[in-house]
mmCIF file of C-alpha atoms and ligand atoms in Angstrom:
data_model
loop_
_atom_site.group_PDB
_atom_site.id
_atom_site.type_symbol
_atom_site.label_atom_id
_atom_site.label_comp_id
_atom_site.label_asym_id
_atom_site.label_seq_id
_atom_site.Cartn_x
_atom_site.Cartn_y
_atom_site.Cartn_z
ATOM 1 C CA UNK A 1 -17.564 7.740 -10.240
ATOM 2 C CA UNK A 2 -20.370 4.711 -10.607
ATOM 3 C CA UNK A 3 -17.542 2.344 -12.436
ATOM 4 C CA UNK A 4 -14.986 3.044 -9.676
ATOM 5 C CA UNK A 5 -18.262 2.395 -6.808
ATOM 6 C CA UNK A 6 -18.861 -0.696 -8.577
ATOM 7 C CA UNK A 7 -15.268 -1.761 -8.298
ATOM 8 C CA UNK A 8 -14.990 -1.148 -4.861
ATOM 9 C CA UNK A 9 -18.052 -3.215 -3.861
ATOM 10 C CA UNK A 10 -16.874 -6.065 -6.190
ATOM 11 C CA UNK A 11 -14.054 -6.278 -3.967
ATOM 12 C CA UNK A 12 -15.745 -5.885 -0.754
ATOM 13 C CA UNK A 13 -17.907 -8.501 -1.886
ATOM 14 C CA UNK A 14 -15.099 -10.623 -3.173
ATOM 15 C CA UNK A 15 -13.196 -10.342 -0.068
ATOM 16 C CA UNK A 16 -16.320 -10.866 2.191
ATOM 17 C CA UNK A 17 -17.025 -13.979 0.517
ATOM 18 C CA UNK A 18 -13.530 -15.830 0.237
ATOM 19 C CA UNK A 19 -11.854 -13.694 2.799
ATOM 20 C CA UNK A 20 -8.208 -14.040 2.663
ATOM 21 C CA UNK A 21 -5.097 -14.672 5.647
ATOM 22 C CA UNK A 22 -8.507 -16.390 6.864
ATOM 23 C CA UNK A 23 -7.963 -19.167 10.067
ATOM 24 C CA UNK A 24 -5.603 -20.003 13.067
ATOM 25 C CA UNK A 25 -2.442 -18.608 13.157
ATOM 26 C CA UNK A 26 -0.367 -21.432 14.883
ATOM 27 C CA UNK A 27 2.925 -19.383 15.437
ATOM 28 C CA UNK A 28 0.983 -16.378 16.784
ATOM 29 C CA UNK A 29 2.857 -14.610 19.736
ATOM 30 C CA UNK A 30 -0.697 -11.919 20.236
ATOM 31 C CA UNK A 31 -4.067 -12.238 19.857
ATOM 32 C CA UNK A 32 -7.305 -10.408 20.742
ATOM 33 C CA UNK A 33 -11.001 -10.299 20.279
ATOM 34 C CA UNK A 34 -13.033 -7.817 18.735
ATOM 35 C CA UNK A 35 -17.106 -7.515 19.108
ATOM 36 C CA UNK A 36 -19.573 -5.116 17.942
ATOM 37 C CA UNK A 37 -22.901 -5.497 19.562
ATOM 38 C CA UNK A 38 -24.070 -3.497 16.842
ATOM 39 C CA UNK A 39 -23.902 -5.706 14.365
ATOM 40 C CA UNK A 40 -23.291 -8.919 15.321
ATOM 41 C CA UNK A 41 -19.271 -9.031 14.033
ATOM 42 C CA UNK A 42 -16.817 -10.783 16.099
ATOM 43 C CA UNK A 43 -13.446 -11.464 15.349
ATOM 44 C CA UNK A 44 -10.455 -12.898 16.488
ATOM 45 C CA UNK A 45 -6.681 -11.602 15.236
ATOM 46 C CA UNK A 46 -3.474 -13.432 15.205
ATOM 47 C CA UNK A 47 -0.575 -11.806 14.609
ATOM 48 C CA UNK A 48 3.263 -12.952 14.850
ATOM 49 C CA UNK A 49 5.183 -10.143 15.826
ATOM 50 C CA UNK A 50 9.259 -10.345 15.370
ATOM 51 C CA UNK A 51 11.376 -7.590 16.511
ATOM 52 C CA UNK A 52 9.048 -4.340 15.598
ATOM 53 C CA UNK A 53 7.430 -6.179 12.938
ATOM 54 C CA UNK A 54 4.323 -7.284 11.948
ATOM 55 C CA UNK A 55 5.610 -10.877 10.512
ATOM 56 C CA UNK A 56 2.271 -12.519 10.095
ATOM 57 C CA UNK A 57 -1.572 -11.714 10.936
ATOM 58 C CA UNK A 58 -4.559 -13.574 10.373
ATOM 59 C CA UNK A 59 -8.050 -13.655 12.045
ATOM 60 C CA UNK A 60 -10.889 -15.788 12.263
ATOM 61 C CA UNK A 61 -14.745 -15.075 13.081
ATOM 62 C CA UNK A 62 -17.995 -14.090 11.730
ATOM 63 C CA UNK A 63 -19.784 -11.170 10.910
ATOM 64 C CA UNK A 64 -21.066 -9.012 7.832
ATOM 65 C CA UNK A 65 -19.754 -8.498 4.454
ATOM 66 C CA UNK A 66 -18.020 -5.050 5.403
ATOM 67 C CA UNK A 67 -16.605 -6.360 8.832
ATOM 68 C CA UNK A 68 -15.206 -9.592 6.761
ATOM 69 C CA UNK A 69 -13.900 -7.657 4.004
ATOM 70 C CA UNK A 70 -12.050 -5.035 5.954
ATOM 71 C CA UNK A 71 -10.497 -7.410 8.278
ATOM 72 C CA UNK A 72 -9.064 -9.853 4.875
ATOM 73 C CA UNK A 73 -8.062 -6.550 3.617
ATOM 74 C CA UNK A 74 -6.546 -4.814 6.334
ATOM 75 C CA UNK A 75 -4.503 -8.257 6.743
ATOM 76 C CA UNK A 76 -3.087 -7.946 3.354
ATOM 77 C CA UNK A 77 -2.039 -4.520 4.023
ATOM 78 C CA UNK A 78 -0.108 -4.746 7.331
ATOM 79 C CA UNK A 79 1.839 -7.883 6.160
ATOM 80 C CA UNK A 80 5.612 -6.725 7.230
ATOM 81 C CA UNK A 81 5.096 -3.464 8.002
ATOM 82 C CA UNK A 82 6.632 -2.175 11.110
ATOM 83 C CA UNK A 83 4.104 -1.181 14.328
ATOM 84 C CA UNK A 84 4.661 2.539 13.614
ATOM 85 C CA UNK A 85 3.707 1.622 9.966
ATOM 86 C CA UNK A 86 0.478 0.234 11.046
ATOM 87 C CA UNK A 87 -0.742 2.592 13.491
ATOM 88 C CA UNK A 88 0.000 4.969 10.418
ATOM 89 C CA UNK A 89 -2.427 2.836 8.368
ATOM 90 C CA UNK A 90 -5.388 2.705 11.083
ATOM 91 C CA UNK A 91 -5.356 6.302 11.670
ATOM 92 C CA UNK A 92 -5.499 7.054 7.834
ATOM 93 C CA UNK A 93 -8.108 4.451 7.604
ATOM 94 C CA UNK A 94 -9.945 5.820 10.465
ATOM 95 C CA UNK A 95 -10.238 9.215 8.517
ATOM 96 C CA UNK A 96 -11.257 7.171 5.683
ATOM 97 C CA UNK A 97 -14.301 5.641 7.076
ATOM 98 C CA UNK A 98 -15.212 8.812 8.972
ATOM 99 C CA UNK A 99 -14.602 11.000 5.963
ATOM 100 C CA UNK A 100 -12.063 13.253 7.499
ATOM 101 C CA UNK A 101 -9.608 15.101 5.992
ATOM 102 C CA UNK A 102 -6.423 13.268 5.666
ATOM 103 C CA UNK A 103 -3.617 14.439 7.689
ATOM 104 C CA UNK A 104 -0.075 15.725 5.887
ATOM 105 C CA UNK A 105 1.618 12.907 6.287
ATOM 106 C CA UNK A 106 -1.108 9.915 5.440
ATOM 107 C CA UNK A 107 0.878 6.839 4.058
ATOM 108 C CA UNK A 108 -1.229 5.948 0.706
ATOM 109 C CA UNK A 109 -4.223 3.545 1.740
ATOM 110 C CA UNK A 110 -3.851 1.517 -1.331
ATOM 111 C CA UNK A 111 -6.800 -1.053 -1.710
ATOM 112 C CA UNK A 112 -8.061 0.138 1.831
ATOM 113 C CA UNK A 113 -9.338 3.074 -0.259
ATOM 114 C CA UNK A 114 -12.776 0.658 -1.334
ATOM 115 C CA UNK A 115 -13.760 1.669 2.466
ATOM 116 C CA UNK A 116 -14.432 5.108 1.181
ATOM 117 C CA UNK A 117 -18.263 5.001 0.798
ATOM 118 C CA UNK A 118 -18.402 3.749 4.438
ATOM 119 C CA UNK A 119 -18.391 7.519 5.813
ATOM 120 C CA UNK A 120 -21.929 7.497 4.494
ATOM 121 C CA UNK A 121 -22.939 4.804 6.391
ATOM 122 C CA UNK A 122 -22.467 5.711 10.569
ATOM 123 C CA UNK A 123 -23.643 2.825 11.902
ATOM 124 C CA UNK A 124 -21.113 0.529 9.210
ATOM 125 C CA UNK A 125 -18.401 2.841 10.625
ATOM 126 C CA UNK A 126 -18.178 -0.088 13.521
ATOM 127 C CA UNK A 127 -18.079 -2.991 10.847
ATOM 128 C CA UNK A 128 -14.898 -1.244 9.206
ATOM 129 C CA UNK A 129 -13.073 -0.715 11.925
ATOM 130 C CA UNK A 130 -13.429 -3.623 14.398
ATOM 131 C CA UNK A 131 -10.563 -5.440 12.984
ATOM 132 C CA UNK A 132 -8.431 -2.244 13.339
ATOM 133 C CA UNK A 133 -9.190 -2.039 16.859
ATOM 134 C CA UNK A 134 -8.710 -5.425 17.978
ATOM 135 C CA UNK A 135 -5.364 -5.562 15.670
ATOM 136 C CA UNK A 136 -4.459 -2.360 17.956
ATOM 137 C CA UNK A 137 -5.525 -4.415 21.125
ATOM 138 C CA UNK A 138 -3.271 -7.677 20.086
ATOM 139 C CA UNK A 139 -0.293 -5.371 19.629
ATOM 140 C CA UNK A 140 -0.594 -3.146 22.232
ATOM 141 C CA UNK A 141 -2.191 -5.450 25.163
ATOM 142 C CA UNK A 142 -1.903 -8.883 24.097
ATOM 143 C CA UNK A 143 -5.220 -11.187 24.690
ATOM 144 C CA UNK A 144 -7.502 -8.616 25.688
ATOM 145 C CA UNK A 145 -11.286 -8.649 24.266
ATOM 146 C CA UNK A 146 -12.309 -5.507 22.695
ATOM 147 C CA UNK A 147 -15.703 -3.734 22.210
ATOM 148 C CA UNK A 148 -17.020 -1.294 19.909
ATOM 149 C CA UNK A 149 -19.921 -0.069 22.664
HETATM 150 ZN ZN1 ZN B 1 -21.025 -5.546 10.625
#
């Protein structure tokens, strides 16, 4: 159990620290802006949404290692998935970080799974899932600014 903790904050480290799908995206058709007070985080995600896809998403913005992290990997993971695919993902993830039960049909988490530990941590609860929300915000109503308070 140590070995696998220890992988899974190498990567949260690794990803906060060279972030990836990190900048502008120039051919973005929604965006929105995610803040929590809490912590300081803000972000910014650009996605590129063609039919019911998720073509392209990046984000831009500062904030702690966890917030960082989550946001480079949650971009990896919603690359070409559908909407329904990644609402899917951010309620699985959700449970994740809140340590719920999964639900019967959870779509595997893949490396989202290095979140896990976060259910110990309330107050990093916010950090994991800012990028989430403001994803959700940019495809559901496009340019609004979203808060975790
Ligand atoms: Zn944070």
């Amino acid at each position: 159990m140590t070995d696998l903790q220890d992988l899974y904050q190498e990567l949260i480290l690794d990803h906060g620290r060279r972030p990836r799908n990190f900048g502008r995206l120039e051919n973005a058709n929604r965006t929105a802006e995610g803040y929590n007070p809490l912590c300081g985080d803000k972000i910014r995600v650009y996605v590129k949404v063609g039919g019911d896809v998720v073509e392209d998403i990046k984000f831009e913005g500062a904030g702690c290692a966890i917030s960082t992290a989550s946001a480079s990997i949650m971009t990896d993971a919603l690359k070409g998935k559908t909407r329904a695919e990644s609402e899917q993902l951010f309620r699985a993830f959700h449970d994740l970080v809140t340590g719920q039960q999964p639900g019967p049909d959870t779509p595997e988490l893949g490396k989202l799974e290095v979140f896990s530990g976060v259910s110990e941590f309330p107050t990093r609860v916010k950090c994991a899932t800012l990028s989430w929300h403001t994803l959700r915000a940019a495809l559901n109503k496009n340019g609004e600014v979203v808060s975790t308070e």
